[in-house]
C-alpha cells in the first residue's frame, strides 16, 4: 500500500485528490496538512511514502518544507512531489534541486496523477516528462555556469551516455531503444549512475546532468 500525505492550503484541492487516491486499491491518504509546518510535522509522525506538496502555502512554504524533509536523514525514504498551478513556475526547478522528486500541475489528468504517485515510489521515471523538459530547459538556461565535469569522473562512458539521455527526459524504455539494450540493462545503468553520484532520484540526476554541463539547454530530443 502506497501511503500519501496531501499538503495544500486549499481544502477543496485536498478533498479532490483524497477522493481519487483513496479509491485506488494500492494507495491510501495517510494524512493532510494545510501549511508547510503542519506538513513537516505530519511527515515526521506518519512517514508517508509520498508527499504531494503545494509550493505556495502559509506559515512555511512548500519549497522550505521540502528542503527540510530531504535534508533529514531519518526521512530519506519519503518522496516529495511538488504541486503547482502553472507549468512554468519559477520555484519548481529550485524545488527539484532541493530534493523534490518531481512535480505536477494541479489540473493534471487523474490517470497522470495516479501514474505519477506510483512512479515516484518506484523511482523509475521523471514526472510529467513533457512539462519537465520545458521547465528544466527554461531554468537551466538561467542557472549558474556548468561546473567542471570532475564530478562525473567515476562514470563509465556508457553511464555518462545514459545520464545525458536521462537529462533530456527519456524513460528507461526510450533509453533502451536508443542504445539497443534491454530496459533492465538501461535501468541498471541509471541506478549505478545515481549511486556513484549520490543522486536521490532521477530528478536529481537531471539537475546534475545540466549543472555538470553534460546536457545543455536546447538539447531536448
PDB file of C-alpha atoms in Angstrom:
ATOM      1  CA  UNK A   1       0.000   0.000   0.000  1.00  0.00           C
ATOM      2  CA  UNK A   2       1.380   3.423  -1.020  1.00  0.00           C
ATOM      3  CA  UNK A   3       0.789   5.975   1.751  1.00  0.00           C
ATOM      4  CA  UNK A   4       0.354   9.590   0.632  1.00  0.00           C
ATOM      5  CA  UNK A   5       0.329  12.860   2.571  1.00  0.00           C
ATOM      6  CA  UNK A   6      -1.578  15.762   0.994  1.00  0.00           C
ATOM      7  CA  UNK A   7      -0.175  19.227   1.770  1.00  0.00           C
ATOM      8  CA  UNK A   8      -2.216  22.098   0.304  1.00  0.00           C
ATOM      9  CA  UNK A   9      -3.849  25.139   1.882  1.00  0.00           C
ATOM     10  CA  UNK A  10      -6.985  24.700  -0.238  1.00  0.00           C
ATOM     11  CA  UNK A  11      -9.348  22.188   1.347  1.00  0.00           C
ATOM     12  CA  UNK A  12     -11.168  21.590  -1.951  1.00  0.00           C
ATOM     13  CA  UNK A  13      -7.932  20.586  -3.655  1.00  0.00           C
ATOM     14  CA  UNK A  14      -7.125  18.171  -0.842  1.00  0.00           C
ATOM     15  CA  UNK A  15     -10.650  16.728  -0.936  1.00  0.00           C
ATOM     16  CA  UNK A  16     -10.475  16.116  -4.686  1.00  0.00           C
ATOM     17  CA  UNK A  17      -7.076  14.440  -4.501  1.00  0.00           C
ATOM     18  CA  UNK A  18      -8.121  12.381  -1.479  1.00  0.00           C
ATOM     19  CA  UNK A  19     -11.247  11.040  -3.197  1.00  0.00           C
ATOM     20  CA  UNK A  20      -9.222   9.998  -6.243  1.00  0.00           C
ATOM     21  CA  UNK A  21      -6.339   8.432  -4.333  1.00  0.00           C
ATOM     22  CA  UNK A  22      -8.425   6.600  -1.720  1.00  0.00           C
ATOM     23  CA  UNK A  23     -10.461   4.981  -4.491  1.00  0.00           C
ATOM     24  CA  UNK A  24      -7.358   3.068  -5.616  1.00  0.00           C
ATOM     25  CA  UNK A  25      -6.706  -0.400  -4.181  1.00  0.00           C
ATOM     26  CA  UNK A  26      -2.969   0.247  -3.757  1.00  0.00           C
ATOM     27  CA  UNK A  27      -2.988   3.852  -2.487  1.00  0.00           C
ATOM     28  CA  UNK A  28      -4.247   5.456   0.723  1.00  0.00           C
ATOM     29  CA  UNK A  29      -4.159   9.029   2.023  1.00  0.00           C
ATOM     30  CA  UNK A  30      -2.353   8.778   5.357  1.00  0.00           C
ATOM     31  CA  UNK A  31      -2.901  12.408   6.339  1.00  0.00           C
ATOM     32  CA  UNK A  32      -3.458  16.007   5.283  1.00  0.00           C
ATOM     33  CA  UNK A  33      -1.801  19.337   6.049  1.00  0.00           C
ATOM     34  CA  UNK A  34      -2.847  22.926   5.334  1.00  0.00           C
ATOM     35  CA  UNK A  35       0.602  24.534   5.555  1.00  0.00           C
ATOM     36  CA  UNK A  36       4.269  23.659   5.431  1.00  0.00           C
ATOM     37  CA  UNK A  37       4.811  23.479   9.189  1.00  0.00           C
ATOM     38  CA  UNK A  38       1.895  21.086   9.585  1.00  0.00           C
ATOM     39  CA  UNK A  39       3.167  19.057   6.627  1.00  0.00           C
ATOM     40  CA  UNK A  40       6.609  18.729   8.193  1.00  0.00           C
ATOM     41  CA  UNK A  41       5.098  17.536  11.468  1.00  0.00           C
ATOM     42  CA  UNK A  42       2.842  15.033   9.713  1.00  0.00           C
ATOM     43  CA  UNK A  43       5.737  13.666   7.655  1.00  0.00           C
ATOM     44  CA  UNK A  44       7.760  13.047  10.806  1.00  0.00           C
ATOM     45  CA  UNK A  45       4.769  11.459  12.518  1.00  0.00           C
ATOM     46  CA  UNK A  46       3.338   9.368   9.681  1.00  0.00           C
ATOM     47  CA  UNK A  47       6.382   8.646   7.477  1.00  0.00           C
ATOM     48  CA  UNK A  48       4.380   8.533   4.223  1.00  0.00           C
ATOM     49  CA  UNK A  49       5.847   7.162   1.012  1.00  0.00           C
ATOM     50  CA  UNK A  50       4.899  10.260  -0.994  1.00  0.00           C
ATOM     51  CA  UNK A  51       4.064  13.864  -0.126  1.00  0.00           C
ATOM     52  CA  UNK A  52       2.031  15.850  -2.637  1.00  0.00           C
ATOM     53  CA  UNK A  53       3.266  19.320  -1.655  1.00  0.00           C
ATOM     54  CA  UNK A  54       1.826  22.635  -2.807  1.00  0.00           C
ATOM     55  CA  UNK A  55       4.548  25.170  -3.495  1.00  0.00           C
ATOM     56  CA  UNK A  56       2.674  28.171  -2.089  1.00  0.00           C
ATOM     57  CA  UNK A  57       1.394  27.704   1.454  1.00  0.00           C
ATOM     58  CA  UNK A  58       1.223  29.866   4.589  1.00  0.00           C
ATOM     59  CA  UNK A  59       3.476  29.534   7.670  1.00  0.00           C
ATOM     60  CA  UNK A  60       6.145  27.596   5.767  1.00  0.00           C
ATOM     61  CA  UNK A  61       6.036  27.318   2.004  1.00  0.00           C
ATOM     62  CA  UNK A  62       6.351  24.039   0.162  1.00  0.00           C
ATOM     63  CA  UNK A  63       9.886  24.739  -1.000  1.00  0.00           C
ATOM     64  CA  UNK A  64      11.211  25.270   2.532  1.00  0.00           C
ATOM     65  CA  UNK A  65       9.267  22.273   3.822  1.00  0.00           C
ATOM     66  CA  UNK A  66      10.686  20.101   1.041  1.00  0.00           C
ATOM     67  CA  UNK A  67      14.231  21.160   1.826  1.00  0.00           C
ATOM     68  CA  UNK A  68      13.765  20.255   5.491  1.00  0.00           C
ATOM     69  CA  UNK A  69      12.341  16.864   4.598  1.00  0.00           C
ATOM     70  CA  UNK A  70      15.087  15.966   2.131  1.00  0.00           C
ATOM     71  CA  UNK A  71      17.809  17.239   4.484  1.00  0.00           C
ATOM     72  CA  UNK A  72      16.584  14.962   7.294  1.00  0.00           C
ATOM     73  CA  UNK A  73      18.383  11.603   7.087  1.00  0.00           C
ATOM     74  CA  UNK A  74      15.567   9.958   9.042  1.00  0.00           C
ATOM     75  CA  UNK A  75      13.160  10.866   6.222  1.00  0.00           C
ATOM     76  CA  UNK A  76      15.237   9.633   3.281  1.00  0.00           C
ATOM     77  CA  UNK A  77      12.520   7.219   2.210  1.00  0.00           C
ATOM     78  CA  UNK A  78       9.938   9.996   1.778  1.00  0.00           C
ATOM     79  CA  UNK A  79       9.457  11.244  -1.787  1.00  0.00           C
ATOM     80  CA  UNK A  80       8.148  14.774  -2.379  1.00  0.00           C
ATOM     81  CA  UNK A  81       6.170  15.725  -5.468  1.00  0.00           C
ATOM     82  CA  UNK A  82       5.547  19.449  -5.860  1.00  0.00           C
ATOM     83  CA  UNK A  83       2.136  20.746  -6.920  1.00  0.00           C
ATOM     84  CA  UNK A  84       1.964  23.936  -8.929  1.00  0.00           C
ATOM     85  CA  UNK A  85      -0.773  25.920 -10.639  1.00  0.00           C
ATOM     86  CA  UNK A  86       1.310  26.802 -13.687  1.00  0.00           C
ATOM     87  CA  UNK A  87       3.513  24.642 -15.890  1.00  0.00           C
ATOM     88  CA  UNK A  88       6.416  27.071 -15.691  1.00  0.00           C
ATOM     89  CA  UNK A  89       6.586  28.012 -12.049  1.00  0.00           C
ATOM     90  CA  UNK A  90       9.699  29.891 -11.018  1.00  0.00           C
ATOM     91  CA  UNK A  91      10.106  27.778  -7.890  1.00  0.00           C
ATOM     92  CA  UNK A  92       9.881  24.302  -9.385  1.00  0.00           C
ATOM     93  CA  UNK A  93      13.456  23.956 -10.665  1.00  0.00           C
ATOM     94  CA  UNK A  94      14.707  25.149  -7.282  1.00  0.00           C
ATOM     95  CA  UNK A  95      12.402  22.615  -5.623  1.00  0.00           C
ATOM     96  CA  UNK A  96      13.923  19.785  -7.644  1.00  0.00           C
ATOM     97  CA  UNK A  97      17.397  20.989  -6.681  1.00  0.00           C
ATOM     98  CA  UNK A  98      16.202  20.994  -3.068  1.00  0.00           C
ATOM     99  CA  UNK A  99      15.334  17.319  -3.343  1.00  0.00           C
ATOM    100  CA  UNK A 100      11.806  17.067  -4.719  1.00  0.00           C
ATOM    101  CA  UNK A 101      11.355  14.002  -6.901  1.00  0.00           C
ATOM    102  CA  UNK A 102       9.282  15.823  -9.484  1.00  0.00           C
ATOM    103  CA  UNK A 103       6.230  17.971  -9.920  1.00  0.00           C
ATOM    104  CA  UNK A 104       2.689  18.018 -11.249  1.00  0.00           C
ATOM    105  CA  UNK A 105       0.368  20.797 -12.305  1.00  0.00           C
ATOM    106  CA  UNK A 106      -2.807  20.768 -10.218  1.00  0.00           C
ATOM    107  CA  UNK A 107      -5.105  20.351 -13.198  1.00  0.00           C
ATOM    108  CA  UNK A 108      -3.306  17.211 -14.351  1.00  0.00           C
ATOM    109  CA  UNK A 109      -5.447  14.353 -15.590  1.00  0.00           C
ATOM    110  CA  UNK A 110      -6.450  11.826 -12.887  1.00  0.00           C
ATOM    111  CA  UNK A 111      -4.644   8.977 -14.635  1.00  0.00           C
ATOM    112  CA  UNK A 112      -1.446  11.045 -14.772  1.00  0.00           C
ATOM    113  CA  UNK A 113      -1.656  11.802 -11.048  1.00  0.00           C
ATOM    114  CA  UNK A 114      -2.059   8.112 -10.211  1.00  0.00           C
ATOM    115  CA  UNK A 115       0.749   7.126 -12.557  1.00  0.00           C
ATOM    116  CA  UNK A 116       2.987   9.770 -11.001  1.00  0.00           C
ATOM    117  CA  UNK A 117       2.383   8.619  -7.432  1.00  0.00           C
ATOM    118  CA  UNK A 118       3.188   5.040  -8.365  1.00  0.00           C
ATOM    119  CA  UNK A 119       6.185   6.014 -10.484  1.00  0.00           C
ATOM    120  CA  UNK A 120       7.829   8.160  -7.835  1.00  0.00           C
ATOM    121  CA  UNK A 121       7.642   5.312  -5.326  1.00  0.00           C
ATOM    122  CA  UNK A 122       9.454   3.112  -7.851  1.00  0.00           C
ATOM    123  CA  UNK A 123      11.975   5.877  -8.553  1.00  0.00           C
ATOM    124  CA  UNK A 124      11.693   4.826 -12.164  1.00  0.00           C
ATOM    125  CA  UNK A 125      10.526   7.869 -14.114  1.00  0.00           C
ATOM    126  CA  UNK A 126      10.544  11.631 -14.065  1.00  0.00           C
ATOM    127  CA  UNK A 127       7.075  13.073 -13.624  1.00  0.00           C
ATOM    128  CA  UNK A 128       5.160  14.891 -16.354  1.00  0.00           C
ATOM    129  CA  UNK A 129       8.038  14.383 -18.821  1.00  0.00           C
ATOM    130  CA  UNK A 130       6.931  16.909 -21.447  1.00  0.00           C
ATOM    131  CA  UNK A 131       6.405  19.681 -18.904  1.00  0.00           C
ATOM    132  CA  UNK A 132       9.528  18.692 -17.010  1.00  0.00           C
ATOM    133  CA  UNK A 133      11.693  19.033 -20.116  1.00  0.00           C
ATOM    134  CA  UNK A 134      10.405  22.514 -20.890  1.00  0.00           C
ATOM    135  CA  UNK A 135      10.751  23.675 -17.309  1.00  0.00           C
ATOM    136  CA  UNK A 136      14.262  22.342 -16.762  1.00  0.00           C
ATOM    137  CA  UNK A 137      15.415  23.806 -20.063  1.00  0.00           C
ATOM    138  CA  UNK A 138      13.942  27.170 -19.079  1.00  0.00           C
ATOM    139  CA  UNK A 139      15.631  27.362 -15.710  1.00  0.00           C
ATOM    140  CA  UNK A 140      18.856  25.593 -16.585  1.00  0.00           C
ATOM    141  CA  UNK A 141      19.384  28.449 -19.036  1.00  0.00           C
ATOM    142  CA  UNK A 142      19.194  30.891 -16.122  1.00  0.00           C
ATOM    143  CA  UNK A 143      21.247  28.857 -13.675  1.00  0.00           C
ATOM    144  CA  UNK A 144      24.943  29.179 -12.898  1.00  0.00           C
ATOM    145  CA  UNK A 145      27.603  28.220 -15.433  1.00  0.00           C
ATOM    146  CA  UNK A 146      28.160  24.463 -15.647  1.00  0.00           C
ATOM    147  CA  UNK A 147      30.574  23.106 -13.089  1.00  0.00           C
ATOM    148  CA  UNK A 148      33.681  21.238 -14.087  1.00  0.00           C
ATOM    149  CA  UNK A 149      32.997  17.709 -15.228  1.00  0.00           C
ATOM    150  CA  UNK A 150      35.210  16.314 -12.463  1.00  0.00           C
ATOM    151  CA  UNK A 151      32.080  15.210 -10.616  1.00  0.00           C
ATOM    152  CA  UNK A 152      31.477  12.726 -13.446  1.00  0.00           C
ATOM    153  CA  UNK A 153      34.962  11.217 -13.346  1.00  0.00           C
ATOM    154  CA  UNK A 154      33.778   7.981 -11.729  1.00  0.00           C
ATOM    155  CA  UNK A 155      31.288   7.275 -14.502  1.00  0.00           C
ATOM    156  CA  UNK A 156      32.000   4.987 -17.417  1.00  0.00           C
ATOM    157  CA  UNK A 157      31.414   6.267 -20.934  1.00  0.00           C
ATOM    158  CA  UNK A 158      28.173   4.286 -21.134  1.00  0.00           C
ATOM    159  CA  UNK A 159      26.990   5.714 -17.795  1.00  0.00           C
ATOM    160  CA  UNK A 160      27.711   9.240 -18.998  1.00  0.00           C
ATOM    161  CA  UNK A 161      25.762   8.485 -22.159  1.00  0.00           C
ATOM    162  CA  UNK A 162      22.847   7.147 -20.141  1.00  0.00           C
ATOM    163  CA  UNK A 163      22.957  10.154 -17.809  1.00  0.00           C
ATOM    164  CA  UNK A 164      22.755  12.510 -20.769  1.00  0.00           C
ATOM    165  CA  UNK A 165      19.680  10.670 -22.055  1.00  0.00           C
ATOM    166  CA  UNK A 166      18.066  10.859 -18.621  1.00  0.00           C
ATOM    167  CA  UNK A 167      18.910  14.558 -18.691  1.00  0.00           C
ATOM    168  CA  UNK A 168      16.843  15.144 -21.820  1.00  0.00           C
ATOM    169  CA  UNK A 169      13.904  13.386 -20.212  1.00  0.00           C
ATOM    170  CA  UNK A 170      13.996   9.896 -21.723  1.00  0.00           C
ATOM    171  CA  UNK A 171      12.470   6.960 -19.847  1.00  0.00           C
ATOM    172  CA  UNK A 172      14.293   3.666 -19.332  1.00  0.00           C
ATOM    173  CA  UNK A 173      12.373   2.169 -22.239  1.00  0.00           C
ATOM    174  CA  UNK A 174      13.332   5.067 -24.525  1.00  0.00           C
ATOM    175  CA  UNK A 175      16.963   4.829 -23.422  1.00  0.00           C
ATOM    176  CA  UNK A 176      16.927   1.089 -24.114  1.00  0.00           C
ATOM    177  CA  UNK A 177      15.645   1.657 -27.649  1.00  0.00           C
ATOM    178  CA  UNK A 178      18.181   4.432 -28.280  1.00  0.00           C
ATOM    179  CA  UNK A 179      21.123   2.297 -27.113  1.00  0.00           C
ATOM    180  CA  UNK A 180      19.748  -1.023 -28.396  1.00  0.00           C
ATOM    181  CA  UNK A 181      19.855  -2.684 -24.979  1.00  0.00           C
ATOM    182  CA  UNK A 182      17.179  -4.205 -22.750  1.00  0.00           C
ATOM    183  CA  UNK A 183      15.088  -1.957 -20.446  1.00  0.00           C
ATOM    184  CA  UNK A 184      16.569  -3.842 -17.482  1.00  0.00           C
ATOM    185  CA  UNK A 185      20.101  -3.009 -18.660  1.00  0.00           C
ATOM    186  CA  UNK A 186      19.132   0.643 -19.089  1.00  0.00           C
ATOM    187  CA  UNK A 187      17.611   0.700 -15.606  1.00  0.00           C
ATOM    188  CA  UNK A 188      20.774  -0.872 -14.165  1.00  0.00           C
ATOM    189  CA  UNK A 189      22.957   1.809 -15.782  1.00  0.00           C
ATOM    190  CA  UNK A 190      20.699   4.548 -14.417  1.00  0.00           C
ATOM    191  CA  UNK A 191      20.758   3.042 -10.922  1.00  0.00           C
ATOM    192  CA  UNK A 192      24.547   2.703 -10.891  1.00  0.00           C
ATOM    193  CA  UNK A 193      24.954   6.274 -12.084  1.00  0.00           C
ATOM    194  CA  UNK A 194      22.674   7.540  -9.321  1.00  0.00           C
ATOM    195  CA  UNK A 195      24.629   5.585  -6.697  1.00  0.00           C
ATOM    196  CA  UNK A 196      28.006   6.857  -7.933  1.00  0.00           C
ATOM    197  CA  UNK A 197      26.839  10.485  -7.936  1.00  0.00           C
ATOM    198  CA  UNK A 198      24.793  10.263  -4.735  1.00  0.00           C
ATOM    199  CA  UNK A 199      21.643  11.312  -6.588  1.00  0.00           C
ATOM    200  CA  UNK A 200      18.440  10.891  -4.617  1.00  0.00           C
ATOM    201  CA  UNK A 201      16.401  10.025  -7.705  1.00  0.00           C
ATOM    202  CA  UNK A 202      16.096  10.668 -11.441  1.00  0.00           C
ATOM    203  CA  UNK A 203      15.063  14.270 -10.918  1.00  0.00           C
ATOM    204  CA  UNK A 204      18.339  14.944  -9.110  1.00  0.00           C
ATOM    205  CA  UNK A 205      20.200  13.136 -11.884  1.00  0.00           C
ATOM    206  CA  UNK A 206      18.656  15.506 -14.437  1.00  0.00           C
ATOM    207  CA  UNK A 207      19.788  18.517 -12.430  1.00  0.00           C
ATOM    208  CA  UNK A 208      23.315  17.106 -12.145  1.00  0.00           C
ATOM    209  CA  UNK A 209      23.379  16.481 -15.894  1.00  0.00           C
ATOM    210  CA  UNK A 210      22.678  20.174 -16.502  1.00  0.00           C
ATOM    211  CA  UNK A 211      24.898  21.532 -13.754  1.00  0.00           C
ATOM    212  CA  UNK A 212      27.868  19.438 -14.883  1.00  0.00           C
ATOM    213  CA  UNK A 213      27.463  20.651 -18.461  1.00  0.00           C
ATOM    214  CA  UNK A 214      26.825  17.098 -19.708  1.00  0.00           C
ATOM    215  CA  UNK A 215      23.477  18.354 -21.025  1.00  0.00           C
ATOM    216  CA  UNK A 216      22.828  21.928 -22.070  1.00  0.00           C
ATOM    217  CA  UNK A 217      19.582  23.815 -22.691  1.00  0.00           C
ATOM    218  CA  UNK A 218      18.329  23.234 -26.198  1.00  0.00           C
ATOM    219  CA  UNK A 219      19.434  19.593 -26.360  1.00  0.00           C
ATOM    220  CA  UNK A 220      15.941  18.273 -25.701  1.00  0.00           C
ATOM    221  CA  UNK A 221      15.001  15.458 -28.007  1.00  0.00           C
TER     222      UNK A 221
END
